[in-house]
XYZ file of C-alpha atoms in Angstrom:
653
model
C 129.438 123.014 122.570
C 127.131 122.726 119.584
C 124.562 119.983 119.268
C 125.913 116.806 117.698
C 125.031 115.829 114.129
C 126.326 112.249 114.432
C 124.041 109.284 115.016
C 124.131 106.401 117.467
C 124.970 104.067 114.594
C 128.293 105.923 114.288
C 129.359 105.076 117.860
C 130.325 101.384 117.469
C 127.478 100.122 119.659
C 126.359 96.510 119.194
C 123.201 95.588 117.325
C 121.139 94.733 120.437
C 121.669 98.224 121.847
C 121.039 99.948 118.523
C 117.785 98.036 118.086
C 116.626 99.166 121.552
C 117.469 102.792 120.728
C 115.644 102.502 117.425
C 112.532 101.090 119.131
C 112.633 103.994 121.606
C 112.849 106.495 118.738
C 116.368 107.732 119.557
C 118.555 108.390 116.518
C 121.010 111.153 117.451
C 122.848 111.465 120.777
C 122.647 114.518 123.014
C 125.822 116.639 123.410
C 126.888 114.861 126.621
C 126.342 111.454 124.962
C 128.224 112.382 121.792
C 131.168 113.687 123.832
C 131.332 110.984 126.522
C 130.549 107.701 124.733
C 133.756 107.511 122.610
C 135.969 108.019 125.719
C 133.976 105.520 127.760
C 134.139 102.922 124.982
C 137.967 103.151 125.103
C 138.032 102.620 128.884
C 139.309 106.114 129.734
C 138.401 107.664 133.084
C 135.861 110.449 132.564
C 134.891 113.574 134.523
C 131.607 114.916 133.173
C 129.941 118.180 134.134
C 126.288 118.231 133.127
C 122.963 119.347 134.528
C 120.069 117.006 135.160
C 117.978 116.100 132.128
C 120.861 116.234 129.623
C 120.908 112.484 128.945
C 123.932 111.564 131.055
C 122.370 108.271 132.236
C 122.394 106.952 128.686
C 125.861 108.483 128.205
C 127.409 106.084 130.721
C 124.902 103.226 130.325
C 125.346 102.559 126.613
C 129.152 101.920 126.723
C 128.634 99.894 129.901
C 126.071 97.621 128.236
C 128.288 97.345 125.187
C 131.191 95.697 127.059
C 129.330 93.324 129.437
C 130.315 89.675 129.637
C 126.931 87.995 130.130
C 128.548 84.680 131.116
C 130.030 86.263 134.244
C 127.872 86.125 137.392
C 129.694 88.639 139.590
C 128.961 92.380 139.211
C 130.927 94.053 136.422
C 129.842 97.609 137.169
C 128.799 99.623 140.231
C 126.694 102.742 139.689
C 126.314 104.963 142.767
C 123.374 107.380 143.055
C 122.505 109.771 145.921
C 118.882 108.696 146.493
C 116.745 105.585 146.316
C 114.521 107.203 143.709
C 117.432 108.030 141.441
C 118.898 104.521 141.868
C 115.566 103.004 140.858
C 115.280 105.384 137.899
C 118.830 104.729 136.644
C 118.357 100.967 136.944
C 115.074 101.197 135.028
C 116.710 103.186 132.223
C 119.623 100.733 131.958
C 117.132 97.853 131.727
C 115.201 99.718 129.052
C 118.305 100.480 126.996
C 119.385 96.838 127.324
C 115.966 95.246 126.844
C 117.150 93.386 123.744
C 120.232 91.957 125.501
C 119.257 88.406 126.404
C 120.087 87.412 129.974
C 120.920 90.942 131.225
C 120.634 91.305 135.024
C 120.514 94.782 136.573
C 120.041 94.992 140.345
C 119.135 98.092 142.363
C 120.091 98.121 146.063
C 119.172 100.821 148.559
C 118.126 101.359 152.146
C 114.490 101.004 153.131
C 114.132 97.694 151.285
C 114.869 94.150 152.502
C 118.625 93.615 152.662
C 117.989 89.855 152.784
C 116.259 89.987 149.390
C 119.117 92.048 148.012
C 121.727 89.569 149.313
C 119.756 86.731 147.733
C 119.652 88.576 144.395
C 123.415 89.160 144.518
C 123.955 85.472 145.176
C 121.890 84.654 142.095
C 124.110 86.906 139.998
C 123.974 90.471 138.659
C 125.882 92.136 135.842
C 125.257 95.748 136.922
C 124.542 96.987 140.458
C 122.913 100.397 140.912
C 122.741 101.544 144.522
C 123.003 104.206 147.175
C 126.416 104.535 148.866
C 125.231 103.508 152.333
C 123.655 100.205 151.280
C 126.468 99.374 148.826
C 129.058 99.863 151.576
C 126.943 97.787 153.980
C 126.837 94.847 151.565
C 130.582 95.140 150.914
C 131.227 95.012 154.675
C 129.006 91.913 154.943
C 131.067 90.346 152.133
C 127.946 89.834 150.033
C 128.931 92.308 147.333
C 132.285 91.441 145.746
C 134.153 93.974 143.628
C 137.012 91.837 142.306
C 135.423 91.507 138.830
C 134.139 95.113 138.595
C 135.640 96.938 135.599
C 133.615 100.218 135.820
C 132.681 102.474 138.747
C 130.235 105.296 138.030
C 129.297 108.145 140.404
C 126.099 109.843 139.231
C 125.202 113.295 140.639
C 128.338 113.122 142.741
C 127.961 116.622 144.185
C 124.558 115.712 145.591
C 126.001 112.544 147.158
C 128.554 114.615 149.046
C 125.914 117.182 150.064
C 123.912 114.356 151.618
C 126.861 113.212 153.748
C 128.047 110.187 151.751
C 131.668 111.310 151.411
C 133.039 108.577 153.724
C 130.998 105.820 152.055
C 132.014 106.957 148.577
C 135.669 107.130 149.602
C 135.616 103.611 151.099
C 133.862 102.130 148.064
C 136.363 103.708 145.690
C 139.221 102.368 147.837
C 137.824 98.853 147.233
C 137.848 99.363 143.463
C 140.286 97.189 141.502
C 143.322 99.131 140.295
C 142.451 98.493 136.658
C 138.795 99.598 136.909
C 137.524 102.536 134.894
C 136.252 105.434 137.071
C 133.504 107.746 135.792
C 132.108 110.741 137.642
C 129.199 112.957 136.609
C 128.292 116.130 138.501
C 126.503 119.417 137.905
C 128.955 121.349 140.098
C 132.490 120.811 141.341
C 132.783 121.688 145.074
C 136.221 121.428 146.786
C 135.505 118.041 148.424
C 134.579 116.570 145.060
C 137.797 117.913 143.531
C 139.755 115.974 146.163
C 137.978 112.726 145.197
C 138.675 113.412 141.511
C 142.361 114.052 142.199
C 142.653 110.949 144.356
C 140.756 108.340 142.359
C 140.541 109.412 138.681
C 143.595 108.853 136.482
C 144.130 111.464 133.775
C 140.381 111.726 133.149
C 138.888 113.090 129.961
C 136.945 116.186 130.989
C 133.583 116.785 129.336
C 131.766 120.008 130.187
C 128.283 120.705 128.868
C 127.198 122.514 132.044
C 127.893 125.901 130.498
C 124.760 125.635 128.390
C 121.845 124.662 130.602
C 119.732 122.397 128.419
C 117.217 121.772 131.213
C 116.422 125.468 131.442
C 116.384 125.911 127.650
C 113.516 123.515 127.063
C 111.313 124.487 130.007
C 109.042 127.515 129.796
C 109.395 129.389 133.088
C 106.850 131.700 134.695
C 106.250 133.191 138.129
C 103.300 134.615 140.055
C 103.748 137.042 142.941
C 101.602 135.854 145.862
C 98.904 138.419 146.509
C 95.181 138.677 147.034
C 94.472 135.029 147.821
C 96.086 132.102 149.620
C 98.566 129.865 147.795
C 96.293 126.809 148.039
C 93.573 128.615 146.104
C 96.200 129.847 143.638
C 97.355 126.256 143.024
C 93.777 125.189 142.394
C 93.262 127.930 139.813
C 96.474 127.091 137.976
C 95.818 123.361 137.925
C 92.361 123.945 136.449
C 93.309 126.474 133.794
C 96.717 125.181 132.635
C 96.634 122.462 129.974
C 98.337 119.814 132.104
C 98.672 116.083 131.734
C 100.498 115.315 134.986
C 102.181 117.714 137.420
C 104.592 117.841 140.346
C 104.003 120.432 143.049
C 107.171 121.055 145.106
C 106.921 122.065 148.761
C 109.603 122.313 151.453
C 108.348 119.998 154.207
C 106.771 116.564 154.413
C 103.940 118.038 156.508
C 103.070 120.369 153.631
C 103.024 117.481 151.141
C 100.348 115.708 153.177
C 98.340 118.854 153.917
C 98.304 120.183 150.343
C 97.633 116.755 148.796
C 94.645 116.277 151.135
C 93.392 119.782 150.320
C 93.569 119.107 146.574
C 91.915 115.691 146.893
C 89.040 117.247 148.837
C 88.444 119.518 145.831
C 88.309 116.748 143.277
C 91.926 116.576 142.098
C 93.708 113.229 141.821
C 96.714 114.026 144.005
C 99.101 112.144 146.270
C 101.934 113.093 148.636
C 105.512 111.876 148.147
C 108.149 112.393 150.849
C 110.993 110.584 152.613
C 108.958 109.229 155.542
C 106.627 107.246 153.294
C 107.627 103.544 153.127
C 109.603 102.692 150.024
C 107.014 100.253 148.676
C 104.319 102.921 148.900
C 106.557 105.488 147.213
C 107.184 103.115 144.317
C 103.446 102.460 144.073
C 102.754 106.217 144.021
C 105.228 106.749 141.166
C 103.620 103.875 139.252
C 100.207 105.474 139.805
C 101.223 108.756 138.196
C 102.850 106.902 135.295
C 99.637 104.926 134.734
C 97.273 107.879 135.151
C 95.710 106.728 138.419
C 96.771 110.098 139.866
C 97.642 113.332 138.065
C 99.443 115.377 140.726
C 102.406 114.580 142.972
C 102.980 116.901 145.928
C 106.627 116.225 146.739
C 109.748 117.338 148.572
C 113.028 117.910 146.712
C 114.975 114.796 147.670
C 112.416 112.116 146.815
C 111.757 113.600 143.372
C 115.409 113.538 142.247
C 115.813 111.305 139.227
C 112.055 110.951 138.747
C 111.354 110.547 135.034
C 107.663 110.358 134.136
C 106.852 111.198 130.494
C 103.378 112.452 131.496
C 104.739 115.316 133.600
C 104.090 118.499 131.648
C 104.186 120.987 134.543
C 106.272 121.649 137.632
C 104.769 124.008 140.209
C 107.111 125.481 142.801
C 104.613 126.059 145.617
C 107.571 127.008 147.851
C 110.620 128.708 146.358
C 113.718 126.479 146.728
C 116.635 127.454 148.957
C 119.214 127.395 146.144
C 119.497 127.502 142.374
C 120.662 123.882 142.035
C 117.477 122.668 143.714
C 115.445 124.799 141.314
C 117.212 123.282 138.300
C 116.651 119.765 139.619
C 112.984 120.544 140.208
C 112.202 121.888 136.761
C 114.253 119.050 135.268
C 111.372 116.718 136.141
C 109.537 118.117 133.101
C 110.807 118.698 129.581
C 112.629 115.345 129.583
C 114.191 113.663 126.545
C 113.499 116.536 124.186
C 109.923 117.165 125.304
C 108.677 120.634 126.194
C 107.632 121.463 129.747
C 106.486 124.366 131.880
C 107.568 125.481 135.356
C 105.595 127.993 137.438
C 107.008 129.540 140.604
C 104.900 131.049 143.392
C 106.999 133.789 144.966
C 106.311 136.201 147.819
C 107.374 139.814 147.567
C 110.225 139.283 150.041
C 111.566 136.431 147.858
C 111.964 138.431 144.651
C 115.718 138.662 145.238
C 116.010 134.846 145.152
C 113.959 134.839 141.956
C 116.407 137.275 140.344
C 119.320 135.112 141.522
C 117.772 132.071 139.805
C 117.340 134.078 136.600
C 120.938 135.320 136.724
C 122.535 131.928 137.377
C 120.390 130.038 134.850
C 120.748 132.856 132.297
C 117.009 132.850 131.769
C 114.190 135.342 132.088
C 110.953 134.281 133.756
C 107.653 135.734 132.625
C 105.446 137.238 135.328
C 101.867 136.011 135.038
C 98.580 137.036 136.594
C 96.432 134.445 138.298
C 93.269 133.553 136.371
C 90.171 135.298 137.722
C 87.470 133.161 139.289
C 85.154 133.548 136.308
C 87.869 132.138 134.013
C 88.234 129.160 136.353
C 84.462 128.612 136.267
C 84.535 128.776 132.450
C 87.301 126.148 132.383
C 85.208 123.881 134.615
C 82.207 124.284 132.322
C 84.302 123.503 129.229
C 85.673 120.386 130.922
C 82.170 119.296 131.957
C 80.939 119.877 128.404
C 83.745 117.705 127.005
C 82.899 114.924 129.458
C 79.187 115.111 128.572
C 80.032 115.085 124.860
C 81.628 111.668 125.293
C 78.481 110.359 126.963
C 75.992 111.503 124.305
C 75.974 108.233 122.437
C 76.067 105.933 125.458
C 73.665 103.031 124.988
C 72.183 103.197 128.506
C 70.897 106.781 128.149
C 67.362 105.585 127.344
C 66.940 104.222 130.863
C 68.030 107.534 132.337
C 65.517 109.321 130.098
C 62.756 107.350 131.843
C 64.170 108.386 135.222
C 64.167 112.036 134.172
C 60.491 111.835 133.267
C 59.670 110.204 136.613
C 61.590 112.857 138.520
C 59.803 115.625 136.622
C 56.458 114.172 137.667
C 57.532 113.579 141.264
C 59.077 117.036 141.760
C 56.602 118.827 139.488
C 59.369 120.641 137.595
C 60.235 121.075 133.935
C 63.317 119.556 132.310
C 65.366 122.782 132.503
C 64.770 123.150 136.251
C 65.643 119.502 136.817
C 68.866 119.892 134.801
C 69.727 122.955 136.888
C 69.255 120.972 140.099
C 71.492 118.195 138.835
C 74.169 120.676 137.712
C 74.132 122.280 141.162
C 74.795 118.883 142.725
C 77.435 118.088 140.127
C 79.578 121.164 140.895
C 80.274 120.068 144.486
C 83.094 122.197 145.940
C 84.094 123.501 142.501
C 81.433 126.077 141.517
C 80.432 126.495 137.890
C 79.876 130.210 138.543
C 80.686 132.665 141.320
C 78.750 135.370 143.121
C 80.538 138.396 144.529
C 83.775 140.150 143.719
C 86.932 138.130 143.100
C 89.681 138.817 145.696
C 92.134 138.943 142.796
C 90.354 141.997 141.380
C 90.818 143.666 144.751
C 94.498 142.670 144.709
C 94.981 144.194 141.262
C 93.339 147.412 142.445
C 95.570 147.425 145.525
C 98.631 147.084 143.291
C 97.498 150.099 141.312
C 96.955 152.011 144.552
C 100.428 151.043 145.849
C 102.047 152.247 142.645
C 100.128 155.498 142.921
C 101.224 155.886 146.560
C 104.854 155.306 145.582
C 104.583 157.921 142.833
C 102.929 160.414 145.156
C 104.951 159.510 148.253
C 107.508 162.254 147.827
C 104.827 164.901 147.424
C 102.441 163.810 150.196
C 103.312 165.689 153.350
C 100.211 164.477 155.135
C 101.393 160.891 155.658
C 103.801 159.434 158.205
C 106.770 157.123 157.493
C 104.486 154.040 157.240
C 102.297 155.637 154.568
C 99.490 156.147 157.115
C 97.301 159.235 157.092
C 98.271 161.413 160.055
C 94.749 162.687 160.410
C 93.511 159.213 161.374
C 93.172 158.870 165.155
C 92.953 155.865 167.435
C 89.158 155.870 167.231
C 89.502 154.542 163.639
C 91.682 151.562 164.660
C 91.332 148.335 166.606
C 94.442 146.983 168.319
C 95.018 143.249 167.761
C 97.276 141.041 169.846
C 99.091 138.412 167.756
C 100.551 135.434 169.598
C 103.953 135.665 167.913
C 106.929 137.833 168.791
C 110.690 137.994 169.105
C 110.822 134.562 170.753
C 109.635 133.067 167.439
C 112.179 135.105 165.452
C 109.475 137.409 164.098
C 110.417 140.871 162.838
C 108.240 143.853 161.952
C 108.792 143.137 158.241
C 107.289 139.647 158.750
C 104.159 141.173 160.269
C 103.784 143.779 157.516
C 104.499 141.207 154.791
C 101.922 138.733 156.114
C 99.237 141.396 156.480
C 99.925 142.751 152.995
C 100.317 139.432 151.167
C 97.794 137.209 152.941
C 95.133 139.780 153.892
C 95.764 142.163 151.017
C 96.075 145.224 153.263
C 97.782 148.329 151.876
C 100.373 150.247 153.875
C 97.743 152.835 154.679
C 95.596 150.122 156.247
C 98.288 148.974 158.677
C 98.730 151.156 161.759
C 101.315 151.153 164.508
C 103.122 147.922 165.387
C 104.699 147.031 168.754
C 106.871 143.889 168.812
C 107.312 142.197 172.218
C 108.966 138.936 173.259
C 106.001 136.594 172.969
C 103.377 138.717 171.242
C 102.883 141.596 168.834
C 100.393 144.452 168.936
C 99.199 145.940 165.667
C 96.583 148.536 164.745
C 94.167 147.588 161.960
C 91.099 149.458 160.670
C 87.862 149.031 162.598
C 85.935 148.803 159.338
C 87.713 145.739 157.908
C 85.596 143.574 155.564
C 84.343 140.365 157.168
C 86.326 138.311 154.624
C 89.568 140.049 155.647
C 88.759 139.563 159.326
C 88.199 135.870 158.647
C 91.603 135.567 156.991
C 93.177 137.339 159.961
C 91.883 134.627 162.297
C 93.588 131.964 160.162
C 96.799 133.955 159.561
C 100.116 132.146 160.094
C 103.479 133.855 160.508
C 106.669 131.748 160.500
C 104.546 128.583 160.543
C 102.709 129.643 163.725
C 99.038 130.591 163.861
C 98.785 134.083 165.309
C 95.332 133.671 166.995
C 94.633 137.401 166.625
C 92.317 138.933 169.229
C 91.216 142.529 169.822
C 92.726 144.035 172.982
C 92.924 147.421 174.718
C 96.719 147.887 174.458
C 97.623 151.440 173.389
C 101.252 152.037 174.446
C 102.912 152.378 171.033
C 105.466 154.938 172.217
C 109.146 154.466 171.369
C 111.687 153.841 174.206
C 113.034 157.099 175.648
C 116.678 156.103 176.284
C 119.449 158.197 174.685
C 122.657 157.285 172.853
C 124.869 159.501 175.021
C 124.489 157.465 178.186
C 121.588 159.485 179.631
C 119.070 157.301 181.369
C 115.978 159.281 180.515
C 113.181 158.241 182.806
C 114.612 154.907 183.875
C 118.342 155.429 183.661
C 119.517 153.327 180.710
C 116.206 151.639 180.068
C 112.522 151.585 180.882
C 109.843 149.195 181.968
C 106.941 148.582 179.686
C 104.337 145.832 179.483
C 106.937 143.221 178.568
C 109.412 143.769 181.414
C 112.735 145.629 181.799
C 114.364 146.752 178.582
C 117.546 148.777 178.238
C 118.212 151.687 175.925
C 117.607 150.463 172.359
C 121.122 151.457 171.213
C 123.108 150.604 174.301
C 121.229 148.098 176.428
C 121.057 144.990 174.352
C 121.357 141.365 175.426
C 124.756 139.948 174.588
C 125.424 136.190 174.819
C 122.706 135.613 177.400
C 123.719 138.471 179.754
C 122.594 142.109 179.896
C 124.927 144.668 178.405
C 124.735 148.227 179.691
C 124.905 151.475 177.731
C 127.991 151.439 175.518
C 128.649 155.143 175.902
C 128.473 155.079 179.700
C 131.420 156.634 181.451
C 131.675 153.784 183.965
C 132.687 150.584 182.165
C 134.106 148.865 185.217
C 132.294 145.654 186.095
C 131.046 144.994 182.556
C 127.272 145.315 182.786
C 126.803 147.507 185.829
C 126.196 151.054 184.673
C 123.596 150.387 181.992
C 121.691 148.018 184.272
C 121.623 150.226 187.410
C 118.301 151.914 187.867
C 118.174 155.471 189.236
C 116.492 155.494 192.641
C 116.518 156.999 196.102
C 118.547 154.111 197.486
C 121.672 155.948 198.697
C 123.781 152.966 199.633
C 124.393 152.353 195.940
C 122.912 148.834 195.842
C 119.786 147.669 194.101
C 118.481 144.100 193.754
C 116.539 143.218 190.629
C 113.762 140.672 190.726
C 113.851 138.426 187.596
C 110.120 137.931 187.773
C 109.141 141.576 187.747
C 107.681 143.097 184.602
C 104.409 141.262 184.101
C 104.743 138.177 181.953
C 108.454 137.429 182.533
C 109.270 138.023 178.876
C 112.034 140.425 178.002
C 112.903 141.010 181.692
C 116.366 141.600 183.148
C 118.694 138.619 183.018
C 121.877 138.191 184.984
C 125.027 136.499 183.786
C 124.621 133.235 181.953
C 124.107 130.238 184.213
C 122.731 132.201 187.199
C 119.151 131.314 188.135
C 118.956 133.706 191.099
C 118.596 137.510 191.266
C 121.762 139.374 190.547
C 123.053 142.134 192.839
C 124.411 145.153 190.999
C 126.872 147.385 192.797
C 127.311 151.077 192.192
């Protein structure tokens, strides 16, 4: 669909609405508005497919405002939204579009706010009700919200409502709708459950599809940085200081991370605040007001609470954590570049998340630019430029004469010249954000490591002196320390997680990572004895799968592979062997299966299920052997009997 060339004045809207649009600077409708408004003005049911940020709120709000009967006290329209934030935002936009309509009453209702106040407001009359499905259904059940005069039902972001579990509430509300009411549904996607609702409740709807061209993605500049060399917190700090931002949203996955990262940024002089679902609604509204007014500049938020957030100041969206799906990514970056404005989105991505990055590019039909993180010296230069701009504004301040006297007194007291005194004051001014750095930037080391990795990959096929982990075979155990990490299989950790964390967080190359032994509750890994102190410090703070590893040097040295064989031979132990973590069967044939122990698959004796692979070769001629569950050191990875048995299991020959 091509962009519309018509104007709002061509759409038969009344003068009050046109004057509001004119005051807001809107002349021409967006594609979704140009396509939907004529159908909605005629009272036709509408099914609209559109991404966030395309202007769909105004698309359904303008016809709605145009046909209100202001003398009627009961609600004439119900607008359903998936979240409190989106309900508040939609209500605010309707009020803004109808600001020149005298006597207009728009009421938002949602959970987390006083239901008594909402019932009182309904009693006093409301023309349009915007709410979340759960609270709307609650008020209908209490017979405080009456639908007999409602002529329009609107479902905004309907797919998200169903994803959040509102299908029953939505269905019940639509069942209460008067037979003659117009039904309007907007959604970015059309999952099967939503198709059933469309087929059941919409009557020969006009279908409007502008989802094929993603306008949100078109107007947002997208970049990504591959996490390497330094921690993500430091990376965020560098980006926030060097990008020309007005206000920003930083998206993380968990509410704990919103609090932690917001506190970290505040401690370094940024004006940041957390926003997540556990924060009381009144405080969340206050936080949004603060970023609109410039009290804060950075919101650290989770996905759900930021849906529908429309703050003109937001120029940047930072994806601190990559989202789980493409739709979430589109919703995130839709918080910038609103209403025709340009925006920028930057994604921090780990090497093992590149596939998700490529999926986002493919689905959104966009190409992200890879960027390099600014070096520390560039960050220091940006700080100095900012300080210079702030001092420039103070040059003509009328109270400077008094401070001049103080400078002279301090010079006498400290016996220093003016330059030395200025240097002292600048040192105090920098606080935790240095105006210059001493020592090599970790990012320079990361860039050099990248070059080395590329060289190793090029030379890998020709280098016969390295093993399958890229490690020099000539290096012996005297060059390595063995570290015990307090994470293992019990935490779902795999060898690739260990290697990825050491490479990405510590910046170690493959040649600097030795043998790895993964056990149930811990992992043993060889690292160079001559690690820099900075790298060793990062190792102590390292987290893998959200758990601190608490790395300590130990004397473990048994990095041998299990000796079991595929053909049913027992090797030393007969189907398995004992090592420091207890009894383990042959890697190919002695795996746990559903809580029990499964013997060697290729064994000739399958009778009795688990017997042959679990029987240990011994001098016991009567063919019986009792296994103690608590043998094998630390009880991790030891033999387990059938599910539900807490005692030792007897295995017959």
